[in-house]
Tab-separated table of C-alpha atoms and ligand atoms in Angstrom:
chain	number	residue	atom	x	y	z
X	24	UNK	CA	136.119	93.805	122.652
X	25	UNK	CA	132.942	91.946	123.405
X	26	UNK	CA	132.863	88.372	124.646
X	27	UNK	CA	129.754	87.697	122.544
X	28	UNK	CA	130.567	85.360	119.658
X	29	UNK	CA	130.739	87.106	116.295
X	30	UNK	CA	130.618	90.621	117.742
X	31	UNK	CA	134.086	91.591	116.586
X	32	UNK	CA	133.332	91.765	112.855
X	33	UNK	CA	129.625	92.437	113.131
X	34	UNK	CA	127.937	95.657	111.972
X	35	UNK	CA	126.119	95.235	115.311
X	36	UNK	CA	129.307	95.041	117.354
X	37	UNK	CA	130.059	96.623	120.717
X	38	UNK	CA	130.450	100.059	119.063
X	39	UNK	CA	126.810	100.077	117.891
X	40	UNK	CA	124.285	98.673	120.442
X	41	UNK	CA	120.961	99.710	118.838
X	42	UNK	CA	117.733	99.466	120.861
X	43	UNK	CA	114.533	97.706	119.850
X	44	UNK	CA	111.354	96.123	121.208
X	45	UNK	CA	111.059	92.380	120.751
X	46	UNK	CA	109.123	89.318	121.833
X	47	UNK	CA	109.795	85.611	121.513
X	48	UNK	CA	107.558	82.583	120.945
X	49	UNK	CA	108.026	81.417	124.549
X	50	UNK	CA	107.618	84.938	125.991
X	51	UNK	CA	105.200	86.953	123.827
X	52	UNK	CA	105.343	90.090	125.995
X	53	UNK	CA	107.067	92.924	124.066
X	54	UNK	CA	110.132	94.222	125.924
X	55	UNK	CA	113.245	96.292	125.319
X	56	UNK	CA	116.340	94.709	123.863
X	57	UNK	CA	119.789	95.735	122.678
X	58	UNK	CA	121.292	94.083	119.650
X	59	UNK	CA	124.808	92.641	119.854
X	60	UNK	CA	125.995	90.621	116.844
X	61	UNK	CA	123.201	88.091	116.119
X	62	UNK	CA	121.829	88.227	119.677
X	63	UNK	CA	119.355	90.417	121.565
X	64	UNK	CA	120.093	91.355	125.178
X	65	UNK	CA	116.818	91.291	127.127
X	66	UNK	CA	116.821	94.528	129.142
X	67	UNK	CA	113.759	93.588	131.196
X	68	UNK	CA	115.582	90.502	132.439
X	69	UNK	CA	118.730	92.551	133.092
X	70	UNK	CA	116.732	94.957	135.262
X	71	UNK	CA	114.781	92.283	137.116
X	72	UNK	CA	118.064	90.546	137.974
X	73	UNK	CA	119.719	93.694	139.285
X	74	UNK	CA	119.738	94.903	142.887
X	75	UNK	CA	118.005	98.118	141.812
X	76	UNK	CA	114.759	97.840	139.917
X	77	UNK	CA	112.643	100.828	140.924
X	78	UNK	CA	114.821	103.825	140.010
X	79	UNK	CA	113.583	105.843	136.981
X	80	UNK	CA	116.157	104.241	134.687
X	81	UNK	CA	115.350	100.659	135.703
X	82	UNK	CA	111.591	101.327	135.462
X	83	UNK	CA	112.088	102.781	131.996
X	84	UNK	CA	114.163	99.807	130.856
X	85	UNK	CA	111.441	97.423	132.036
X	86	UNK	CA	108.890	99.100	129.731
X	87	UNK	CA	107.439	97.700	126.502
X	88	UNK	CA	108.432	100.795	124.516
X	89	UNK	CA	111.504	103.032	124.343
X	90	UNK	CA	109.580	106.212	125.220
X	91	UNK	CA	110.167	106.269	129.020
X	92	UNK	CA	113.880	105.639	128.531
X	93	UNK	CA	114.157	108.210	125.736
X	94	UNK	CA	112.463	110.788	127.984
X	95	UNK	CA	115.211	110.501	130.613
X	96	UNK	CA	117.749	112.405	128.536
X	97	UNK	CA	121.350	112.289	127.510
X	98	UNK	CA	122.907	111.600	130.905
X	99	UNK	CA	120.796	108.454	131.396
X	100	UNK	CA	121.338	107.389	127.771
X	101	UNK	CA	125.125	107.600	128.197
X	102	UNK	CA	125.095	105.837	131.554
X	103	UNK	CA	122.997	102.911	130.288
X	104	UNK	CA	125.063	102.632	127.118
X	105	UNK	CA	128.182	102.526	129.283
X	106	UNK	CA	126.712	99.882	131.580
X	107	UNK	CA	125.631	97.703	128.649
X	108	UNK	CA	129.078	98.087	127.078
X	109	UNK	CA	130.660	96.949	130.363
X	110	UNK	CA	128.321	93.976	130.658
X	111	UNK	CA	129.116	92.821	127.128
X	112	UNK	CA	132.898	93.367	127.324
X	113	UNK	CA	133.755	92.172	130.848
X	114	UNK	CA	134.332	88.454	130.350
X	115	UNK	CA	133.779	87.896	134.091
X	116	UNK	CA	130.116	88.786	133.457
X	117	UNK	CA	129.656	86.417	130.514
X	118	UNK	CA	128.264	83.688	132.758
X	119	UNK	CA	125.575	85.974	134.202
X	120	UNK	CA	124.684	87.827	130.995
X	121	UNK	CA	124.774	84.946	128.463
X	122	UNK	CA	121.402	83.508	129.584
X	123	UNK	CA	119.819	86.924	128.927
X	124	UNK	CA	120.767	86.802	125.230
X	125	UNK	CA	118.224	85.598	122.664
X	126	UNK	CA	119.147	84.576	119.095
X	127	UNK	CA	117.926	87.273	116.729
X	128	UNK	CA	116.243	84.595	114.633
X	129	UNK	CA	113.851	83.934	117.544
X	130	UNK	CA	113.018	87.602	118.070
X	131	UNK	CA	109.859	89.101	116.641
X	132	UNK	CA	110.411	92.837	116.280
X	133	UNK	CA	107.782	95.470	117.132
X	134	UNK	CA	107.616	99.253	116.747
X	135	UNK	CA	110.557	100.374	118.907
X	136	UNK	CA	108.823	103.493	120.232
X	137	UNK	CA	105.302	104.910	120.382
X	138	UNK	CA	105.257	107.677	117.777
X	139	UNK	CA	104.106	111.110	118.876
X	140	UNK	CA	103.821	113.587	116.041
X	141	UNK	CA	105.317	112.784	112.667
X	142	UNK	CA	106.921	115.346	110.371
X	143	UNK	CA	108.357	114.596	106.962
X	144	UNK	CA	110.844	116.992	105.382
X	145	UNK	CA	112.030	117.505	101.810
X	146	UNK	CA	115.713	118.213	102.364
X	147	UNK	CA	117.597	116.713	99.409
X	148	UNK	CA	118.384	119.335	96.804
X	149	UNK	CA	118.792	116.627	94.161
X	150	UNK	CA	115.423	115.054	94.986
X	151	UNK	CA	113.634	118.409	95.098
X	152	UNK	CA	115.220	119.395	91.782
X	153	UNK	CA	114.276	116.088	90.142
X	154	UNK	CA	110.665	116.279	91.357
X	155	UNK	CA	110.335	119.927	90.410
X	156	UNK	CA	111.498	119.078	86.889
X	157	UNK	CA	108.913	116.271	86.632
X	158	UNK	CA	105.907	117.800	88.450
X	159	UNK	CA	106.315	121.436	87.329
X	160	UNK	CA	108.274	121.290	84.054
X	161	UNK	CA	107.534	124.887	83.094
X	162	UNK	CA	108.623	126.451	86.402
X	163	UNK	CA	111.968	126.687	88.240
X	164	UNK	CA	112.718	123.238	89.773
X	165	UNK	CA	113.272	124.663	93.275
X	166	UNK	CA	110.534	126.910	94.671
X	167	UNK	CA	111.726	130.301	96.052
X	168	UNK	CA	111.516	129.192	99.719
X	169	UNK	CA	113.520	125.969	99.343
X	170	UNK	CA	116.994	127.275	100.253
X	171	UNK	CA	115.647	129.460	103.069
X	172	UNK	CA	113.814	126.873	105.152
X	173	UNK	CA	113.583	123.077	105.404
X	174	UNK	CA	110.249	122.426	103.704
X	175	UNK	CA	108.120	119.849	105.515
X	176	UNK	CA	104.587	118.706	106.338
X	177	UNK	CA	102.874	116.901	109.189
X	178	UNK	CA	102.316	113.233	108.382
X	179	UNK	CA	100.116	110.593	109.984
X	180	UNK	CA	101.821	109.154	113.098
X	181	UNK	CA	99.168	106.462	113.626
X	182	UNK	CA	100.101	104.639	110.417
X	183	UNK	CA	103.815	104.313	111.159
X	184	UNK	CA	104.447	100.556	110.980
X	185	UNK	CA	107.461	98.363	111.738
X	186	UNK	CA	109.621	96.882	109.006
X	187	UNK	CA	108.071	93.722	107.575
X	188	UNK	CA	104.452	94.920	107.765
X	189	UNK	CA	102.692	94.181	104.434
X	190	UNK	CA	101.690	97.382	102.626
X	191	UNK	CA	98.260	97.383	100.990
X	192	UNK	CA	98.187	99.287	97.711
X	193	UNK	CA	96.249	102.497	98.413
X	194	UNK	CA	93.178	103.593	96.502
X	195	UNK	CA	92.059	107.136	95.890
X	196	UNK	CA	91.040	109.832	93.478
X	197	UNK	CA	92.991	109.840	90.256
X	198	UNK	CA	92.937	112.273	87.363
X	199	UNK	CA	93.009	110.668	83.940
X	200	UNK	CA	94.955	112.044	80.987
X	201	UNK	CA	91.725	113.195	79.345
X	202	UNK	CA	90.643	115.175	82.406
X	203	UNK	CA	88.218	112.784	84.131
X	204	UNK	CA	88.234	112.170	87.904
X	205	UNK	CA	88.016	108.473	88.814
X	206	UNK	CA	88.460	106.296	91.908
X	207	UNK	CA	90.779	103.309	91.976
X	208	UNK	CA	94.027	101.696	93.087
X	209	UNK	CA	97.198	103.708	92.655
X	210	UNK	CA	99.012	102.741	89.450
X	211	UNK	CA	102.098	104.816	90.270
X	212	UNK	CA	102.935	103.382	93.668
X	213	UNK	CA	106.391	104.406	94.829
X	214	UNK	CA	108.875	104.467	97.701
X	215	UNK	CA	110.839	107.226	99.401
X	216	UNK	CA	114.213	106.312	100.903
X	217	UNK	CA	114.585	108.367	104.077
X	218	UNK	CA	116.344	108.613	107.416
X	219	UNK	CA	114.255	109.287	110.530
X	220	UNK	CA	115.096	110.907	113.876
X	221	UNK	CA	113.338	110.102	117.160
X	222	UNK	CA	112.859	112.769	119.828
X	223	UNK	CA	113.562	111.719	123.393
X	224	UNK	CA	113.534	114.851	125.542
X	225	UNK	CA	110.397	116.982	125.215
X	226	UNK	CA	110.171	120.789	125.174
X	227	UNK	CA	107.609	123.212	126.570
X	228	UNK	CA	104.927	124.860	124.448
X	229	UNK	CA	105.912	128.423	123.617
X	230	UNK	CA	109.649	127.728	123.702
X	231	UNK	CA	112.089	126.928	120.911
X	232	UNK	CA	114.817	124.303	120.546
X	233	UNK	CA	118.041	125.506	118.953
X	234	UNK	CA	119.931	123.560	116.309
X	235	UNK	CA	122.793	123.209	118.801
X	236	UNK	CA	120.453	121.398	121.244
X	237	UNK	CA	119.902	118.601	118.686
X	238	UNK	CA	121.879	115.940	120.573
X	239	UNK	CA	120.178	116.860	123.872
X	240	UNK	CA	116.706	116.159	122.460
X	241	UNK	CA	117.148	113.546	119.735
X	242	UNK	CA	117.739	109.978	120.877
X	243	UNK	CA	118.514	108.124	117.693
X	244	UNK	CA	118.059	107.172	114.069
X	245	UNK	CA	115.984	104.651	112.100
X	246	UNK	CA	115.585	103.989	108.393
X	247	UNK	CA	112.293	105.019	106.790
X	248	UNK	CA	110.310	104.084	103.696
X	249	UNK	CA	107.733	106.808	103.084
X	250	UNK	CA	105.491	104.912	100.647
X	251	UNK	CA	103.972	107.347	98.140
X	252	UNK	CA	101.147	107.052	95.600
X	253	UNK	CA	102.326	109.461	92.897
X	254	UNK	CA	99.076	109.547	90.921
X	255	UNK	CA	97.025	110.369	94.026
X	256	UNK	CA	99.688	112.912	95.032
X	257	UNK	CA	99.721	114.707	91.671
X	258	UNK	CA	95.976	115.358	91.858
X	259	UNK	CA	95.650	116.259	95.547
X	260	UNK	CA	98.869	118.051	96.558
X	261	UNK	CA	98.206	121.640	95.526
X	262	UNK	CA	97.890	123.913	97.461
X	263	UNK	CA	98.362	122.185	100.860
X	264	UNK	CA	100.873	119.397	100.141
X	265	UNK	CA	100.795	115.617	100.589
X	266	UNK	CA	97.729	114.043	102.185
X	267	UNK	CA	96.242	110.650	101.272
X	268	UNK	CA	99.085	109.857	98.854
X	269	UNK	CA	101.317	109.185	101.872
X	270	UNK	CA	99.183	108.798	105.002
X	271	UNK	CA	98.182	105.140	104.442
X	272	UNK	CA	101.496	103.716	105.780
X	273	UNK	CA	105.070	104.701	106.624
X	274	UNK	CA	107.517	101.866	107.371
X	275	UNK	CA	110.384	102.295	109.824
X	276	UNK	CA	113.295	100.113	110.884
X	277	UNK	CA	112.919	98.256	114.156
X	278	UNK	CA	116.399	99.055	115.554
X	279	UNK	CA	117.068	102.570	116.806
X	280	UNK	CA	120.742	103.500	116.485
X	281	UNK	CA	121.652	105.935	119.287
X	282	UNK	CA	123.260	109.179	118.113
X	283	UNK	CA	126.220	108.273	120.352
X	284	UNK	CA	126.971	105.321	118.060
X	285	UNK	CA	127.262	107.658	115.061
X	286	UNK	CA	129.944	109.978	116.467
X	287	UNK	CA	132.526	108.606	114.008
X	288	UNK	CA	130.091	109.051	111.103
X	289	UNK	CA	129.994	112.844	111.376
X	290	UNK	CA	131.190	114.633	108.224
X	291	UNK	CA	130.901	118.243	107.074
X	292	UNK	CA	127.445	119.062	105.696
X	293	UNK	CA	127.150	120.838	102.323
X	294	UNK	CA	127.759	124.582	102.375
X	295	UNK	CA	124.569	126.645	102.200
X	296	UNK	CA	124.074	129.550	99.832
X	297	UNK	CA	122.315	131.909	100.456
X	298	UNK	CA	123.208	132.244	104.117
X	299	UNK	CA	120.408	130.985	106.360
X	300	UNK	CA	118.641	132.983	109.072
X	301	UNK	CA	120.316	132.983	112.518
X	302	UNK	CA	117.922	130.404	114.034
X	303	UNK	CA	119.034	127.893	111.370
X	304	UNK	CA	122.770	128.372	111.891
X	305	UNK	CA	124.787	125.645	113.623
X	306	UNK	CA	127.956	126.321	115.604
X	307	UNK	CA	129.162	122.858	114.528
X	308	UNK	CA	127.478	122.007	111.228
X	309	UNK	CA	127.782	118.338	110.327
X	310	UNK	CA	126.006	115.563	108.443
X	311	UNK	CA	125.971	111.819	109.060
X	312	UNK	CA	127.844	109.709	106.531
X	313	UNK	CA	125.220	107.017	105.956
X	314	UNK	CA	125.462	104.932	102.777
X	315	UNK	CA	121.968	103.801	101.892
X	316	UNK	CA	121.036	100.920	99.639
X	317	UNK	CA	117.655	100.313	97.983
X	318	UNK	CA	116.767	96.887	96.656
X	319	UNK	CA	113.741	95.979	94.556
X	320	UNK	CA	112.872	92.281	94.684
X	321	UNK	CA	116.423	91.591	95.799
X	322	UNK	CA	118.203	93.701	93.188
X	323	UNK	CA	120.009	96.839	94.314
X	324	UNK	CA	118.701	99.757	92.266
X	325	UNK	CA	120.188	102.718	94.111
X	326	UNK	CA	122.823	103.831	96.642
X	327	UNK	CA	121.907	107.287	97.974
X	328	UNK	CA	124.266	109.113	100.357
X	329	UNK	CA	122.710	110.805	103.366
X	330	UNK	CA	125.698	113.182	103.788
X	331	UNK	CA	124.586	115.057	100.645
X	332	UNK	CA	121.411	116.411	102.308
X	333	UNK	CA	121.157	120.198	102.141
X	334	UNK	CA	119.327	120.596	105.473
X	335	UNK	CA	120.639	118.752	108.544
X	336	UNK	CA	118.490	117.066	111.203
X	337	UNK	CA	119.638	119.761	113.679
X	338	UNK	CA	118.292	122.485	111.388
X	339	UNK	CA	115.057	120.541	110.888
X	340	UNK	CA	114.588	120.336	114.676
X	341	UNK	CA	115.216	124.069	115.085
X	342	UNK	CA	112.814	124.864	112.276
X	343	UNK	CA	109.938	122.748	113.545
X	344	UNK	CA	110.071	124.378	116.989
X	345	UNK	CA	110.911	127.991	116.003
X	346	UNK	CA	107.239	128.984	116.155
X	347	UNK	CA	106.942	127.743	119.757
X	348	UNK	CA	105.575	124.286	118.903
X	349	UNK	CA	106.519	121.845	121.660
X	350	UNK	CA	108.236	118.473	121.315
X	351	UNK	CA	106.894	115.286	122.866
X	352	UNK	CA	108.825	112.129	123.589
X	353	UNK	CA	108.353	109.874	120.569
X	354	UNK	CA	107.993	112.704	118.067
X	355	UNK	CA	109.487	111.521	114.841
X	356	UNK	CA	110.795	113.413	111.858
X	357	UNK	CA	112.116	112.096	108.591
X	358	UNK	CA	114.647	113.662	106.242
X	359	UNK	CA	112.709	113.504	103.021
X	360	UNK	CA	113.803	111.341	100.122
X	361	UNK	CA	117.579	110.961	100.014
X	362	UNK	CA	118.795	111.404	96.435
X	363	UNK	CA	122.290	112.171	95.214
X	364	UNK	CA	123.508	113.752	91.992
X	365	UNK	CA	124.120	110.423	90.243
X	366	UNK	CA	121.560	108.306	88.400
X	367	UNK	CA	122.467	105.434	90.736
X	368	UNK	CA	121.785	107.590	93.812
X	369	UNK	CA	118.079	108.261	93.405
X	370	UNK	CA	115.903	107.534	96.431
X	371	UNK	CA	112.511	107.074	94.775
X	372	UNK	CA	111.405	104.910	91.859
X	373	UNK	CA	109.836	108.010	90.335
X	374	UNK	CA	113.402	109.269	89.902
X	375	UNK	CA	115.027	105.866	89.232
X	376	UNK	CA	112.673	105.303	86.259
X	377	UNK	CA	112.358	109.042	85.477
X	378	UNK	CA	108.571	109.039	85.861
X	379	UNK	CA	108.346	105.698	84.071
X	380	UNK	CA	110.344	106.701	80.984
X	381	UNK	CA	113.324	104.496	81.917
X	382	UNK	CA	111.999	101.148	83.231
X	383	UNK	CA	114.122	98.974	85.519
X	384	UNK	CA	114.853	95.387	84.464
X	385	UNK	CA	114.668	92.963	87.393
X	386	UNK	CA	116.633	89.685	87.696
X	387	UNK	CA	113.591	87.608	86.627
X	388	UNK	CA	113.583	89.465	83.301
X	389	UNK	CA	110.462	91.502	84.076
X	390	UNK	CA	110.536	95.286	83.928
X	391	UNK	CA	109.163	97.870	86.351
X	392	UNK	CA	108.272	101.515	86.350
X	393	UNK	CA	106.376	101.546	89.661
X	394	UNK	CA	105.539	98.904	92.314
X	395	UNK	CA	103.541	95.814	91.377
X	396	UNK	CA	101.625	93.618	93.819
X	397	UNK	CA	103.976	91.152	95.486
X	398	UNK	CA	107.031	93.367	95.031
X	399	UNK	CA	109.353	93.682	98.020
X	400	UNK	CA	111.487	96.727	98.763
X	401	UNK	CA	114.301	96.767	101.292
X	402	UNK	CA	116.253	99.824	102.376
X	403	UNK	CA	119.440	99.274	104.372
X	404	UNK	CA	122.373	101.451	105.357
X	405	UNK	CA	125.885	101.384	106.708
X	406	UNK	CA	127.910	104.009	108.533
X	407	UNK	CA	131.547	104.282	109.591
X	408	UNK	CA	132.137	103.401	113.227
X	409	UNK	CA	135.098	104.065	115.513
X	410	UNK	CA	138.554	102.554	114.787
X	411	UNK	CA	137.757	101.442	111.253
X	412	UNK	CA	134.606	99.534	112.217
X	413	UNK	CA	131.320	99.648	110.337
X	414	UNK	CA	127.732	99.965	111.565
X	415	UNK	CA	124.675	98.445	109.904
X	416	UNK	CA	121.539	100.478	110.439
X	417	UNK	CA	119.279	97.474	110.128
X	418	UNK	CA	116.785	97.547	107.316
X	419	UNK	CA	113.266	98.589	106.529
X	420	UNK	CA	111.404	96.216	104.282
X	421	UNK	CA	107.865	95.848	102.979
X	422	UNK	CA	105.936	93.761	100.457
X	423	UNK	CA	103.025	95.126	98.426
X	424	UNK	CA	99.618	93.521	98.965
X	425	UNK	CA	96.812	94.005	96.403
X	426	UNK	CA	94.406	96.907	96.849
X	427	UNK	CA	91.128	96.162	98.619
X	428	UNK	CA	88.121	95.365	96.389
G	529	LIG	MN1	108.721	111.665	102.160
């Protein structure tokens, strides 16, 4: 049990301890922090007050980004997590540690890590089936490759932004119903509810990373909103996939939940048929039982379940390195839109409103098919923790700003 007030019943209790990068009004330098209840433990201050400050771990914890710490690997991650747990549970240390805690309300959150490469997958069978039905109504919903490999594309790492960043409505080429090509703001501006995985330990070019090495390389999890302009996408995506419809911004949560905190959230992943190739097999195949929630201007419109995903993050990691592509610290890959079988489990507004055919009525009485300027979208999630506890995976939120003139 932690001595920090409120930690016992908090989704950010001692069993969670997510990492972030924060600054405060009286100390504007970004630095690493760990969340406990409604407080942030300042890791730079912890290190500067310790007898050791120049070992690799202490240097990494004094950084302004998680990358150096993530690069150290699982042994260092476990040791630091253990030390932080001790510091926040040993009541004899409360007097020393308390002054290093900042109220979360005073913390301004930054990108928690410096993104390397960014890959976005397409791993929900329900989402892929829904989109196939809408985008290619006269063809089979799933393309022939879909159950043989986790389909993905390389996204734009430089436009990954922290939760809370305003999102400017993108403009681009649009195809009108009568076959003209015009330029203008997207009128079918959408979200994608996703879960992202951050790579800590790199790999060498020309080598592969097996699915079973997932927990040795991947540091943790953040929520993702992969904003998507459906009208731009429809016109541009064939034959090479998404490009400007998604590259303008991708929002991520500012708290990285370590994989270690999700040990109790492991559940069996869906069975795969047909059998996958040997490099995609897992000796211990599991999913993470994350319950996602999507709210549109404050009203919950969907509750997708991450455990339903057909391809696991371990398989995605194996697939994206099977050709010998190397990993760098900070590489980031997202699951693809998380949609379940139910109408109330759809992870994009394209699916929620069935391409606009079934508008959503918001609490103010207005209706929506796609995003309007000023709309706010928040994705949050919970996961089971140890001993009946619950984890909150923070949130990723964004408000739509009008397109540029
Ligand atoms: Mn996506």
